[in-house]
Coordinates of C-alpha atoms in Angstrom, one line a residue:
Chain A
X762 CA 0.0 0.0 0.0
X763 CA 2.9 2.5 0.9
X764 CA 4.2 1.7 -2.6
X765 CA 0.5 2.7 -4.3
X766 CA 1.1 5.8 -1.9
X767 CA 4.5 7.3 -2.7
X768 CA 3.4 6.6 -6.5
X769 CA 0.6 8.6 -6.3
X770 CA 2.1 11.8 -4.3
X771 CA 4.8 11.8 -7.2
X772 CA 2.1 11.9 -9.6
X773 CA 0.2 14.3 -8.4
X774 CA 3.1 16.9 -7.5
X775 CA 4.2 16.3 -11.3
X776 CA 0.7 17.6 -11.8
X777 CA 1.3 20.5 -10.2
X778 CA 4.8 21.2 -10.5
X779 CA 4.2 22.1 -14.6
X780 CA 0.8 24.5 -15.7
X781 CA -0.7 21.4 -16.8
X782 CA -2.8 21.1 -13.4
X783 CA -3.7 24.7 -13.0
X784 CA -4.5 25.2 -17.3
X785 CA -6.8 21.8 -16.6
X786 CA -8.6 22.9 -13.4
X787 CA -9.1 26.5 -15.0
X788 CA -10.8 25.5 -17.8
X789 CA -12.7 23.1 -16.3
X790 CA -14.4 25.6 -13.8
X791 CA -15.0 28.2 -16.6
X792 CA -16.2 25.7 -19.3
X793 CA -18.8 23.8 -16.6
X794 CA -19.8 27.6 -15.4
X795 CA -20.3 28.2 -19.4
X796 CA -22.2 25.2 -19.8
X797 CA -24.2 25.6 -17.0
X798 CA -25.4 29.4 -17.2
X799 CA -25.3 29.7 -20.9
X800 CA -26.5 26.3 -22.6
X801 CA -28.2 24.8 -19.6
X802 CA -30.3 28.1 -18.9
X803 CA -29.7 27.5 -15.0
X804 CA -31.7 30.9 -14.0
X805 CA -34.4 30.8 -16.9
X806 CA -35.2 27.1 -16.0
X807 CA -36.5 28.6 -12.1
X808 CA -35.6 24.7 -10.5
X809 CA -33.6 24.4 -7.4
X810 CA -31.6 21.6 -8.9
X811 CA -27.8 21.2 -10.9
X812 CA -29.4 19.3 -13.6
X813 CA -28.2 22.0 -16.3
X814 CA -24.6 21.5 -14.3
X815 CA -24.0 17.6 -14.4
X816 CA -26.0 17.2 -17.9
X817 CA -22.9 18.7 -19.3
X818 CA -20.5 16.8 -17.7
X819 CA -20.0 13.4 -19.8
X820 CA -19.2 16.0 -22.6
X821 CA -16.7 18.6 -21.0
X822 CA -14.9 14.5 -19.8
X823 CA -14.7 13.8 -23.6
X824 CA -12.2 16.1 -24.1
X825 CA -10.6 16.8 -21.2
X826 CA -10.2 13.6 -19.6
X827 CA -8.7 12.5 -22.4
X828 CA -5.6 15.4 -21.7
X829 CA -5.0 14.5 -18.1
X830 CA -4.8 10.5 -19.2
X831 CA -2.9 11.0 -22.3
X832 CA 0.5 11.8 -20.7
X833 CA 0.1 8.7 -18.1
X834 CA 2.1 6.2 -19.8
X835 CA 2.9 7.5 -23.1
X836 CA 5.0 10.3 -21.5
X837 CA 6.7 7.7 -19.5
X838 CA 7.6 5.8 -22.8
X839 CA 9.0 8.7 -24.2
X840 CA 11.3 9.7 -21.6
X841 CA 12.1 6.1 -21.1
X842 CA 11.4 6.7 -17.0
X843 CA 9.2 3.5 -17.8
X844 CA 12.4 1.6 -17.8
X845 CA 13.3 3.0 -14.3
X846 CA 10.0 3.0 -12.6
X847 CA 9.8 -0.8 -13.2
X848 CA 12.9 -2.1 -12.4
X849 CA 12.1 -0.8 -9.0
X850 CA 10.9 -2.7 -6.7
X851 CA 7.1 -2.1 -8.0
X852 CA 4.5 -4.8 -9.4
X853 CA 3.0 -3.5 -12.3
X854 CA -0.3 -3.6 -11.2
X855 CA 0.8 -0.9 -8.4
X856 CA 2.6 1.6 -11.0
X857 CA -0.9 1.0 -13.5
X858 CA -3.0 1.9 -10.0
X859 CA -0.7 4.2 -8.5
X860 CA -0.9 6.5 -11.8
X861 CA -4.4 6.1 -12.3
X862 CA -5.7 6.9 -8.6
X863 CA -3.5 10.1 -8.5
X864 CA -4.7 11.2 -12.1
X865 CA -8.7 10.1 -10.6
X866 CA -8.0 12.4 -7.2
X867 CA -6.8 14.9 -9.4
X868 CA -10.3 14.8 -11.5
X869 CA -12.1 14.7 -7.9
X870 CA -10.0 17.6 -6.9
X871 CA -11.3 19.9 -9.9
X872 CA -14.7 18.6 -9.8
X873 CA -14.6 19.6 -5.6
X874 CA -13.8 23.0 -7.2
X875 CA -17.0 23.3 -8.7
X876 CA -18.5 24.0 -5.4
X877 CA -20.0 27.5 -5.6
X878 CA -22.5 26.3 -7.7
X879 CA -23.6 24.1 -5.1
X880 CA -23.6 27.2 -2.7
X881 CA -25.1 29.1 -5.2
X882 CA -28.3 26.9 -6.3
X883 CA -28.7 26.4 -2.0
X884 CA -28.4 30.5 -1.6
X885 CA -31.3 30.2 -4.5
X886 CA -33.3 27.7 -3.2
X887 CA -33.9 24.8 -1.9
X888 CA -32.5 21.6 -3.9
X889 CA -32.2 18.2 -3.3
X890 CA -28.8 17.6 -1.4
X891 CA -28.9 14.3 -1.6
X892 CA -29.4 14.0 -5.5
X893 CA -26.8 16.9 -6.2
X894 CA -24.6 14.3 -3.6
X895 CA -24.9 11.4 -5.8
X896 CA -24.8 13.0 -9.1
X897 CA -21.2 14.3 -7.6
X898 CA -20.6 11.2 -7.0
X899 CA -22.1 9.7 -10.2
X900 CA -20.0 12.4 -12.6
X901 CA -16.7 11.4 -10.9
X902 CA -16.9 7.4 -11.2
X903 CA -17.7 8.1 -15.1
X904 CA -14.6 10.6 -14.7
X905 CA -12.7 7.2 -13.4
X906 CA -14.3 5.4 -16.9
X907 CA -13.0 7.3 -19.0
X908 CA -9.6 8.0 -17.4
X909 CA -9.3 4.0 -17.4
X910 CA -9.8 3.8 -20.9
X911 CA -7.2 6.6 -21.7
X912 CA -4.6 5.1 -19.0
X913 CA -5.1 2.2 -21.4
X914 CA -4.8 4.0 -24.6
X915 CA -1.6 5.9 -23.4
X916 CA 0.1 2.0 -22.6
X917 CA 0.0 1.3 -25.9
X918 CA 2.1 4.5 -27.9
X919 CA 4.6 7.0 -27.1
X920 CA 3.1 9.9 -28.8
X921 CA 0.6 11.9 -26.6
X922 CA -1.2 13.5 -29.2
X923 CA -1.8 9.6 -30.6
X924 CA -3.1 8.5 -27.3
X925 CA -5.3 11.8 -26.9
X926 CA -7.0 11.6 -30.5
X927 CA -7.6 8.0 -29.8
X928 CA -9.3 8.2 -26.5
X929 CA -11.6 10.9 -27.5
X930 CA -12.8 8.5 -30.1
X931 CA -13.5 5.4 -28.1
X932 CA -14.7 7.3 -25.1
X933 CA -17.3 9.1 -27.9
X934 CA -17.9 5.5 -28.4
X935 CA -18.6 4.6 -25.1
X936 CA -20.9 7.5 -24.6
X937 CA -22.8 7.2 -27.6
X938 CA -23.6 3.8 -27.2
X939 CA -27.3 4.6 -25.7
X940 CA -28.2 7.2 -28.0
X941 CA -31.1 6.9 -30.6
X942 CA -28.6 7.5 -33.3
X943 CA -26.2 4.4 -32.9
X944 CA -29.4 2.3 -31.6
X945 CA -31.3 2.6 -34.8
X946 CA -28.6 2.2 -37.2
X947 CA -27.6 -0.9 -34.9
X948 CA -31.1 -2.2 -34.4
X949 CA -31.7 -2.9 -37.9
X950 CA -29.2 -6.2 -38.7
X951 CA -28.2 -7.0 -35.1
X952 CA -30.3 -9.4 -32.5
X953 CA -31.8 -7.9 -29.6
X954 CA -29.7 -8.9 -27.0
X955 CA -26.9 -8.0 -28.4
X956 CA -28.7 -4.5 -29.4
X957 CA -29.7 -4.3 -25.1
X958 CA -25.9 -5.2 -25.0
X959 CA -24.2 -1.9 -26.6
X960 CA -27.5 0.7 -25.0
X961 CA -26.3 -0.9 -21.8
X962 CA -22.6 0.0 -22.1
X963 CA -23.2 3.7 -22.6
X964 CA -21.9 6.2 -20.0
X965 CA -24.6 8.4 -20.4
X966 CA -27.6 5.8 -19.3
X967 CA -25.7 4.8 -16.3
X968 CA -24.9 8.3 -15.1
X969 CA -28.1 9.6 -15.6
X970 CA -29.5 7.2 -13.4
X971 CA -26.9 8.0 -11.1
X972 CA -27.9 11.6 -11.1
X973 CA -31.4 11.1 -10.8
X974 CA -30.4 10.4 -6.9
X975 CA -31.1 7.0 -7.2
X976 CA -27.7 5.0 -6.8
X977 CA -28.3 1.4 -8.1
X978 CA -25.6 -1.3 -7.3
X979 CA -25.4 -2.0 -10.8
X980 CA -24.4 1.2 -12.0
X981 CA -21.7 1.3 -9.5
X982 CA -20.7 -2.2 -10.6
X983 CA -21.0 -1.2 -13.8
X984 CA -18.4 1.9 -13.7
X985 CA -16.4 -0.4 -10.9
X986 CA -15.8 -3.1 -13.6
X987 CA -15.4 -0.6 -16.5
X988 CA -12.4 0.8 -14.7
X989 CA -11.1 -3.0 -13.9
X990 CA -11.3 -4.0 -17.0
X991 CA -9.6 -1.2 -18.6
X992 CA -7.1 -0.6 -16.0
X993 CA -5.9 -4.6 -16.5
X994 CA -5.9 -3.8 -20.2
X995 CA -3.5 -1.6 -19.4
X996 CA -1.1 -3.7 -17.6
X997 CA -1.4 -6.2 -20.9
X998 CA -1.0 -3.3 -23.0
X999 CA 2.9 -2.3 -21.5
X1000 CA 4.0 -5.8 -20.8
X1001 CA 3.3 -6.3 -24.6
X1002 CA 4.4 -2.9 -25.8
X1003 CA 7.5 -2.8 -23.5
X1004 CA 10.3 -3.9 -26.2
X1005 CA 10.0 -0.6 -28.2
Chain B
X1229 CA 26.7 -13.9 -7.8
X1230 CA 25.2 -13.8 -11.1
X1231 CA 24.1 -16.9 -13.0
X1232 CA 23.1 -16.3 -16.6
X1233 CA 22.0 -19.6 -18.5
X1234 CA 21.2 -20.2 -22.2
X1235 CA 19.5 -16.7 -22.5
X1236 CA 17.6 -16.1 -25.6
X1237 CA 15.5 -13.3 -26.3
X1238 CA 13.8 -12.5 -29.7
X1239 CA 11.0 -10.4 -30.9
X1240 CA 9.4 -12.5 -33.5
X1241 CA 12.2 -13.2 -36.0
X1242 CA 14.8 -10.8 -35.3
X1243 CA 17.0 -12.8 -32.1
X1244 CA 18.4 -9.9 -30.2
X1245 CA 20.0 -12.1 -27.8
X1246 CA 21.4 -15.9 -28.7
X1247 CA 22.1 -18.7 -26.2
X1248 CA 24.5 -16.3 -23.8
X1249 CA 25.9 -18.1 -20.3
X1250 CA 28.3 -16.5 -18.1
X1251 CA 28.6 -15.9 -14.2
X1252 CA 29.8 -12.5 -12.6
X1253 CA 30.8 -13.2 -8.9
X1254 CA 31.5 -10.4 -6.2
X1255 CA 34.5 -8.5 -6.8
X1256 CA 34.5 -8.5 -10.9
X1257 CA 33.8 -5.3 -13.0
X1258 CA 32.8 -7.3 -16.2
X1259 CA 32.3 -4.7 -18.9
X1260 CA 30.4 -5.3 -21.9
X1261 CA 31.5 -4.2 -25.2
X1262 CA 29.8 -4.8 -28.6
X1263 CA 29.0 -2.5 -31.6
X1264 CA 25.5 -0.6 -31.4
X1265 CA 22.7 -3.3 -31.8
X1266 CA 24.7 -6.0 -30.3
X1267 CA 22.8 -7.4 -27.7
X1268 CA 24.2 -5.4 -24.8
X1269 CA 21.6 -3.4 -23.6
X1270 CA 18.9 -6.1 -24.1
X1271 CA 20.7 -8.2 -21.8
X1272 CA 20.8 -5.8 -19.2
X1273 CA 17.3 -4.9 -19.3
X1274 CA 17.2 -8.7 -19.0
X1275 CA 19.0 -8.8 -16.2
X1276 CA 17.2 -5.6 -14.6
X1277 CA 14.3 -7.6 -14.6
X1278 CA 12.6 -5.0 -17.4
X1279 CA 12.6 -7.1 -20.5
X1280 CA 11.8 -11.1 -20.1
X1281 CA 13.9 -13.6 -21.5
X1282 CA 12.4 -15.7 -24.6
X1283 CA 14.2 -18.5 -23.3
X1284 CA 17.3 -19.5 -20.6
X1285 CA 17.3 -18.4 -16.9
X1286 CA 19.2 -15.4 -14.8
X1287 CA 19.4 -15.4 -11.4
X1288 CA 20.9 -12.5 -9.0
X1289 CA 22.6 -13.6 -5.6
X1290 CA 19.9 -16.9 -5.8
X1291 CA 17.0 -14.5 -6.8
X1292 CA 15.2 -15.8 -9.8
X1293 CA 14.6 -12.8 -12.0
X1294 CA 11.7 -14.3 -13.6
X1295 CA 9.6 -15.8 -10.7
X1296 CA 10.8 -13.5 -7.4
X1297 CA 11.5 -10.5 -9.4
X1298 CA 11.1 -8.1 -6.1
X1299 CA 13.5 -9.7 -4.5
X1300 CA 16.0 -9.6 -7.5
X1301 CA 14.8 -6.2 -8.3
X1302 CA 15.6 -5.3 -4.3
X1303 CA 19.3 -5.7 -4.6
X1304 CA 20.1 -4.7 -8.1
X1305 CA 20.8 -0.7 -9.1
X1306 CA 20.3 -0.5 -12.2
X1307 CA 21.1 2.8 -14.6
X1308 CA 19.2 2.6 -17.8
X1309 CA 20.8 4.0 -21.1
X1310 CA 20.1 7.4 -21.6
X1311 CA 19.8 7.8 -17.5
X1312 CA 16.0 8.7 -17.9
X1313 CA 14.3 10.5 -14.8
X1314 CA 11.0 12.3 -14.0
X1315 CA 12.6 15.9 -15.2
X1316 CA 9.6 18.2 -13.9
X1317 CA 10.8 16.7 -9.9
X1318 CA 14.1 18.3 -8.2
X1319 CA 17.1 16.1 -7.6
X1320 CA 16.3 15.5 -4.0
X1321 CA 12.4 14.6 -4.6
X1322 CA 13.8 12.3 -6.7
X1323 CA 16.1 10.5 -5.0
X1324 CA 13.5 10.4 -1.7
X1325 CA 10.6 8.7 -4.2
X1326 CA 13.5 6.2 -5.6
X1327 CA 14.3 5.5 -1.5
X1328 CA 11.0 5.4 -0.2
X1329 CA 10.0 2.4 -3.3
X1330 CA 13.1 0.8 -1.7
X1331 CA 11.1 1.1 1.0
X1332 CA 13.9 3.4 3.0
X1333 CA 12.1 6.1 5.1
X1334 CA 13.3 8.1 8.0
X1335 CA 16.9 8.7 9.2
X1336 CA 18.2 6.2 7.1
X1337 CA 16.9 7.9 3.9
X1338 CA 18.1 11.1 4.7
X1339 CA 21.3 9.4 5.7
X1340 CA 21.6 7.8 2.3
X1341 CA 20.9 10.9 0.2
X1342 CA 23.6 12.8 2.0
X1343 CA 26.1 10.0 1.3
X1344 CA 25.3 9.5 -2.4
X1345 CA 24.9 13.4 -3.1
X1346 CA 28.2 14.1 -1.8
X1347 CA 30.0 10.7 -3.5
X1348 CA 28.4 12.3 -7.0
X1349 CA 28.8 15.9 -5.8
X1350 CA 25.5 16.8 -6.6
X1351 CA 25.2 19.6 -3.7
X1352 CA 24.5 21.9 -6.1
X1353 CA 22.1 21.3 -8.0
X1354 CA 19.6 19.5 -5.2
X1355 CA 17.2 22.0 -5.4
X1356 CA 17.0 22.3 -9.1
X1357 CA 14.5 20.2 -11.6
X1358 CA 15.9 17.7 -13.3
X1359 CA 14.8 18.9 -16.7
X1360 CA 17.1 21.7 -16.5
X1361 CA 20.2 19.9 -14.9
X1362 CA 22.8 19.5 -18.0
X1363 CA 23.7 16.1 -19.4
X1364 CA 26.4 15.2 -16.8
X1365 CA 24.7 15.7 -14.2
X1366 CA 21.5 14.1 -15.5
X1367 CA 23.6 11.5 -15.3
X1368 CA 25.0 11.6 -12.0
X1369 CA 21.3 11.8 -10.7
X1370 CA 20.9 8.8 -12.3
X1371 CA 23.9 7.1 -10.9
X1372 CA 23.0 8.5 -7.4
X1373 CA 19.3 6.7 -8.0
X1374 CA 21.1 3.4 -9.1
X1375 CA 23.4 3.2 -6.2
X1376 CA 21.1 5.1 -3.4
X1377 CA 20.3 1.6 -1.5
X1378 CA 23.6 0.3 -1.3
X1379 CA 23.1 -2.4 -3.8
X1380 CA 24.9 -6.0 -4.1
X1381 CA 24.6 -5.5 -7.7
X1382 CA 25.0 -2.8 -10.2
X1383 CA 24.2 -2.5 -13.7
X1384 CA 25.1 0.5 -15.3
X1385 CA 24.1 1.4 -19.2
X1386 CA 26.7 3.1 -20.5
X1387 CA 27.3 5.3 -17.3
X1388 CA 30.4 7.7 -18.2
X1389 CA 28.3 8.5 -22.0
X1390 CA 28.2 11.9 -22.3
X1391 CA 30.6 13.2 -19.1
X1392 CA 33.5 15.5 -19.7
X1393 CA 37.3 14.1 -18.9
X1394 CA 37.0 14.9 -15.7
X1395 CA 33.2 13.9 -14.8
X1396 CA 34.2 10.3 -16.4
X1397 CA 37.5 10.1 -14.0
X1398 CA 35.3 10.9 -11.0
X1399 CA 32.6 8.1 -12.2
X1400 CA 35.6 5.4 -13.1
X1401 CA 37.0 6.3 -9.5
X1402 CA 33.2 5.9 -8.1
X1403 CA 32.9 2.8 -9.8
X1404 CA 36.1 1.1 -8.6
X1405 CA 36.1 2.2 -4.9
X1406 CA 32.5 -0.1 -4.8
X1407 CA 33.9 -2.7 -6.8
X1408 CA 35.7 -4.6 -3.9
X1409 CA 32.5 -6.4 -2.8
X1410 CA 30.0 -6.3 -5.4
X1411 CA 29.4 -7.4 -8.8
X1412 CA 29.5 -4.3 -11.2
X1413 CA 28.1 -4.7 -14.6
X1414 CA 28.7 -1.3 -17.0
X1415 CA 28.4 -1.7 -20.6
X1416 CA 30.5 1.0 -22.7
X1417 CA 32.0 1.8 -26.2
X1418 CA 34.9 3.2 -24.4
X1419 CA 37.5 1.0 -25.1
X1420 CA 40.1 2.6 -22.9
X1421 CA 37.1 2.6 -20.0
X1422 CA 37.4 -1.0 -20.3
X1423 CA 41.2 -1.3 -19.2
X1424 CA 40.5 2.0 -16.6
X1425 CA 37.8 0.4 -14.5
X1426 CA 37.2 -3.4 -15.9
X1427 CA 38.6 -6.5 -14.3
X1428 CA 36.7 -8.7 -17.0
X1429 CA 35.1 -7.7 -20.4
X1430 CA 32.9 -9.8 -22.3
X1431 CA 32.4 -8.9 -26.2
X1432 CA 28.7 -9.8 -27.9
X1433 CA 27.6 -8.9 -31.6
X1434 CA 25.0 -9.8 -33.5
X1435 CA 23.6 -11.0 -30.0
X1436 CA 26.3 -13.9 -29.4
X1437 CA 28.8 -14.1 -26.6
X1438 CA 32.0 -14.1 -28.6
X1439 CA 34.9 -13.2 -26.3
X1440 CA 35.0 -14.1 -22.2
X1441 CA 38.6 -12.9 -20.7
X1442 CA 40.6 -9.9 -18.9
X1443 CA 41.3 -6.8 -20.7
X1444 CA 45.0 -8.0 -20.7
X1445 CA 44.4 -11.4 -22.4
X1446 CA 42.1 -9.8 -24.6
X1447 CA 45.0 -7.1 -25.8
X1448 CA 47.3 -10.3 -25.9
X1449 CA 45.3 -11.6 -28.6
X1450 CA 45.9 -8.2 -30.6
X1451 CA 48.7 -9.0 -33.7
X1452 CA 50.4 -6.1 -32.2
X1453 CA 50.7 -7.5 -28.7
X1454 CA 54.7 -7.5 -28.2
X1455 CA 55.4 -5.8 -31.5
X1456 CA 57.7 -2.7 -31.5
X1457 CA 57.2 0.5 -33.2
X1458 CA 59.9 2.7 -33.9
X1459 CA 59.7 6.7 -34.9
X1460 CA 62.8 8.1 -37.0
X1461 CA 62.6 10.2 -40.7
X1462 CA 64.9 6.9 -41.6
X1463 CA 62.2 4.9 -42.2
X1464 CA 62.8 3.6 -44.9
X1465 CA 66.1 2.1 -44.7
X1466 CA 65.5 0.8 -40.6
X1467 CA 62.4 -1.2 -42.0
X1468 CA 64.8 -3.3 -44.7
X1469 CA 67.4 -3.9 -41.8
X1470 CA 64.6 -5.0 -39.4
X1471 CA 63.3 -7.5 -42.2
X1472 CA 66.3 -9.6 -41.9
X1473 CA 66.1 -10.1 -38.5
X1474 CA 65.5 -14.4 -37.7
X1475 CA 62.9 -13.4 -34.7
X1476 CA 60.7 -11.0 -36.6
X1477 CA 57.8 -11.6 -38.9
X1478 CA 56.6 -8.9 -40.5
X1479 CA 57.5 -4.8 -41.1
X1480 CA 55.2 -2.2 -41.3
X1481 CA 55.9 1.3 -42.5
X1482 CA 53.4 3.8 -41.9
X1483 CA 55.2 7.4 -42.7
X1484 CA 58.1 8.1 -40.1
X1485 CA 56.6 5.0 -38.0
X1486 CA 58.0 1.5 -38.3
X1487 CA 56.4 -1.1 -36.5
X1488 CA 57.9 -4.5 -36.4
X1489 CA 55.8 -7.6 -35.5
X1490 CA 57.7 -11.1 -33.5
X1491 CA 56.9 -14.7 -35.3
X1492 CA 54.5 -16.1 -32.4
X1493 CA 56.1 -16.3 -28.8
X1494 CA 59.0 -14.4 -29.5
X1495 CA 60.6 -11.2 -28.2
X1496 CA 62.2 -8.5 -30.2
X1497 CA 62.6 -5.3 -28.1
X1498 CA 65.5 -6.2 -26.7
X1499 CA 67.3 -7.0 -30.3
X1500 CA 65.6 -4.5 -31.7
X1501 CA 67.2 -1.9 -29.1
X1502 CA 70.7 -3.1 -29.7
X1503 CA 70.6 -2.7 -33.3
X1504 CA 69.8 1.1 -32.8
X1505 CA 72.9 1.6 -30.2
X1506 CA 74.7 -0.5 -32.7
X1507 CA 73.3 1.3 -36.1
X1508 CA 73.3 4.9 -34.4
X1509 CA 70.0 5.4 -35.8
X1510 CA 68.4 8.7 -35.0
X1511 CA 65.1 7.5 -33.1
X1512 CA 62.6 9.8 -31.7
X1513 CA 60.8 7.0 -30.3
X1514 CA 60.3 3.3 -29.3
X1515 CA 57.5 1.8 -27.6
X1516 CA 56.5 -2.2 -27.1
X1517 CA 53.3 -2.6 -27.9
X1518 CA 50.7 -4.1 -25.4
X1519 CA 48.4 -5.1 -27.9
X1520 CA 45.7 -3.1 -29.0
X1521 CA 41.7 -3.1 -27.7
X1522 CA 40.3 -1.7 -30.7
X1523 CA 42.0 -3.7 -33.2
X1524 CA 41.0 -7.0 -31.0
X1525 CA 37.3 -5.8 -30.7
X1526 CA 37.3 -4.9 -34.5
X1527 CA 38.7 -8.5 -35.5
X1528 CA 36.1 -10.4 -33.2
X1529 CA 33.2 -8.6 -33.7
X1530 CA 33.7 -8.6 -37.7
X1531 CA 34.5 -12.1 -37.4
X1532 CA 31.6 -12.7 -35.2
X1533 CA 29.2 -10.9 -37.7
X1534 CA 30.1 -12.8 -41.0
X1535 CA 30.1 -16.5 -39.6

């Protein structure tokens, strides 16, 4: 455990000993406040809720999740510090969960920033707490999805630009999955399990549910194994990739 | 005590490493020399535990490498080519996360940084990120890093590449003052590195073992090992004398230099010295040849690459 632990407080000072953290957490706040006030109509709407807030969310993640995860292993590739880090006495499974729990706190920490709005719609009127509690909750395990699907994109090159184009795509993927549009065109030629199969893989079904205030085990299970499966993905990814 | 057996590794078709077995027991400095591509740094990562062996077994001091990697991991130092490091964190950041994964904390951390900071003389620059350090000390930090927990074993990529005359003398010096009890591994294409710090040297191309000896028997194999070169504007004319001496072989003339080689076991200095006194040649210079490294390495490894 003390290994996981000095892993992740090297991580996360690396975050903020270069701009990276503070251009990521800037945007972030000014982008959701955007979203929220402009596009979500927060004051116009007259509800005491942060529906207009999280509804935003899985698509502010799409492209800036991708930025924090695309440096996780590819930059460590690059520099060849991979070489270093695991010749230490480290299991690979600690470095893969070390670097993705620091980059996950670090997407906990900006989302924890957020929290004037939460002051603000309370100063308004008088929300739910407990829906605006799990919907925090909800937004930052689908923060942990995508991350784990970028953690595993960033194994597998040594460009970072590569791993950020590619994880934008396959987390679009993964959120798209439930909408009408991929539905349909899947619908027509597929059987309908396998059609049930591909709506119940979308990021968007599960943390709107989530967000609703009502936390089902199986959307927790379902972000819980997402991240599983994509963070052992990882550790195949580098032990396969780690000759070049 | 290191015990490398039949190792093979190969990424699909291309065999970077073929069939290599050797020991390295406390005490030696075995150097590894090879042209670029040869194997060299593939074995080490081998050894490192980074890279895993196609086929054949390594084990460090009775550590498999393969199925207790911590604990072979826990007493090797290990300096990857290129000395990589996380450049955004200062040197002494650094060196604490190395210590604490080594799982050294307290007093006996802090007593270790001091010790390696001031055997690399990194004072300086503690305080400063990596990123900005220049290449020599880059690669002191990663020296420091390699041998922060004291380890029983060292393996050191290329560890004086890049340093200044006086940076590589320091390391060379660093090097041998630990030697006495450990096994040191350093790969280099130094060949004068090899007799400065080396007690063994093995040579690989093309990913085979091909020579296993000291530096001296290794110069002993070179054609010029015992020849004699002379210096003097006669040339010429000292050349067709030396010729018809019983002990000696051949005659080279290069310019003002004429080197003289012995038919196999014989000695010619002393002969050779006479007929100046007795000739009155006017001779800048004479010098008995110990052999030389890079004709030796050239010879083997070219050898080594055609068959």
């Amino acid at each position: 455990m003390s290994v996981v632990n000095t892993l992740v407080r090297r991580e996360l000072s690396g975050y903020f000993a270069t701009p990276v953290a503070y251009v990521f957490i800037v945007i972030f706040l000014i982008l959701s406040a955007a979203f929220t006030f402009q596009l979500g109509y927060f004051y116009e709407r007259g509800q005491a809720d942060l529906k207009p807030f999280f509804d935003f969310h899985p698509w502010m993640y799409l492209f800036l999740i991708p930025a924090v995860s695309m440096r996780l292993w590819a930059e460590e590739r690059h520099t060849g510090s991979i070489e270093l880090l695991l010749t230490l006495p480290v299991t690979l499974w600690q470095a893969v969960i070390g670097k993705f729990l620091a980059a996950w706190l670090f997407i906990g920490m900006a989302l924890a920033l957020t929290f004037p709005i939460w002051i603000t719609v309370n100063y308004l009127g008088d929300p739910d707490n407990g829906v605006i509690f799990a919907s925090y909750i909800g937004s930052w395990l689908m923060g942990g999805g995508f991350l784990a699907i970028g953690s595993c994109v960033s194994a597998a090159t040594r460009s970072q630009v590569v791993a950020f184009i590619i994880s934008i795509c396959l987390c679009f993927v993964m959120l798209l999955a439930g909408h009408r549009l991929v539905l349909d065109f899947v619908s027509a030629g597929l059987p309908q399990w396998l059609v049930d199969a591909i709506a119940s893989i979308s990021f968007i079904t599960h943390f709107e549910s989530i967000s609703k205030g009502v936390v089902d085990f199986r959307d927790l299970l379902f972000f819980g194994l997402l991240i599983g499966v994509f963070l052992y993905a990882t550790t195949v990814v580098i032990e396969m990739k780690k000759a070049d | 005590m290191i015990k490398i057996e039949n190792l093979t590794k190969s990424y699909g078709d291309l065999v970077a490493v073929k069939d290599i077995s050797f020991t390295v027991s406390p005490g030696e400095v075995l150097g590894f020399l090879g042209p670029n591509g040869a194997g060299k740094s593939t074995t080490m990562k081998m050894i490192a535990g980074f890279l895993s062996p196609t086929e054949g077994s390594i084990s460090v001091c009775g550590h498999d490498v393969e199925s207790d990697p911590m604990a072979a991991r826990r007493v090797i130092g290990y300096l990857p080519e290129g000395a990589p490091a996380y450049g955004e964190m200062t040197t002494s950041a650094f060196l604490r996360f190395v210590g604490e994964l080594r799982g050294m904390d307290g007093s006996t951390l802090d007593a270790r940084i001091t010790e390696v900071v001031r055997q690399l003389n990194l004072a300086r620059v503690l305080e400063q990120p990596i990123d900005t350090l220049s290449k020599g000390f880059k690669r002191r930090v990663g020296l420091a890093q390699a041998i922060l927990h004291d380890p029983q074993v060292l393996i050191l990529d290329e560890p004086t590449d890049g340093l200044d005359p006086n940076q590589k003398q320091e390391v060379r010096s660093l090097i041998q003052g630990m030697a006495k009890d450990k096994i040191i591994i350093i790969s280099t294409h130094i060949l004068e590195e090899v007799h400065a710090v080396c007690n063994r040297a093995i040579i690989i191309s093309g990913g085979k073992l091909l020579a296993d000896a000291t530096p001296d028997a290794l110069e002993a194999r070179s054609r010029y090992h015992q020849a004699v070169t002379l210096v003097s504007p006669a040339a010429e004319q000292i050349a067709g004398t030396l010729k018809g001496v019983g002990e000696v072989s051949k005659v080279e003339v290069e310019g003002h230099q004429v080197t003289a080689f012995p038919k196999s076991g014989k000695q010619i200095f002393a002969q050779i010295s006479t007929l100046i006194t007795q000739h009155a040649w006017e001779v800048s210079e004479v010098q008995l040849e110990r052999g030389r490294l890079d004709e030796v390495f050239r010879t083997i490894t070219m050898q080594g690459g055609r068959s």
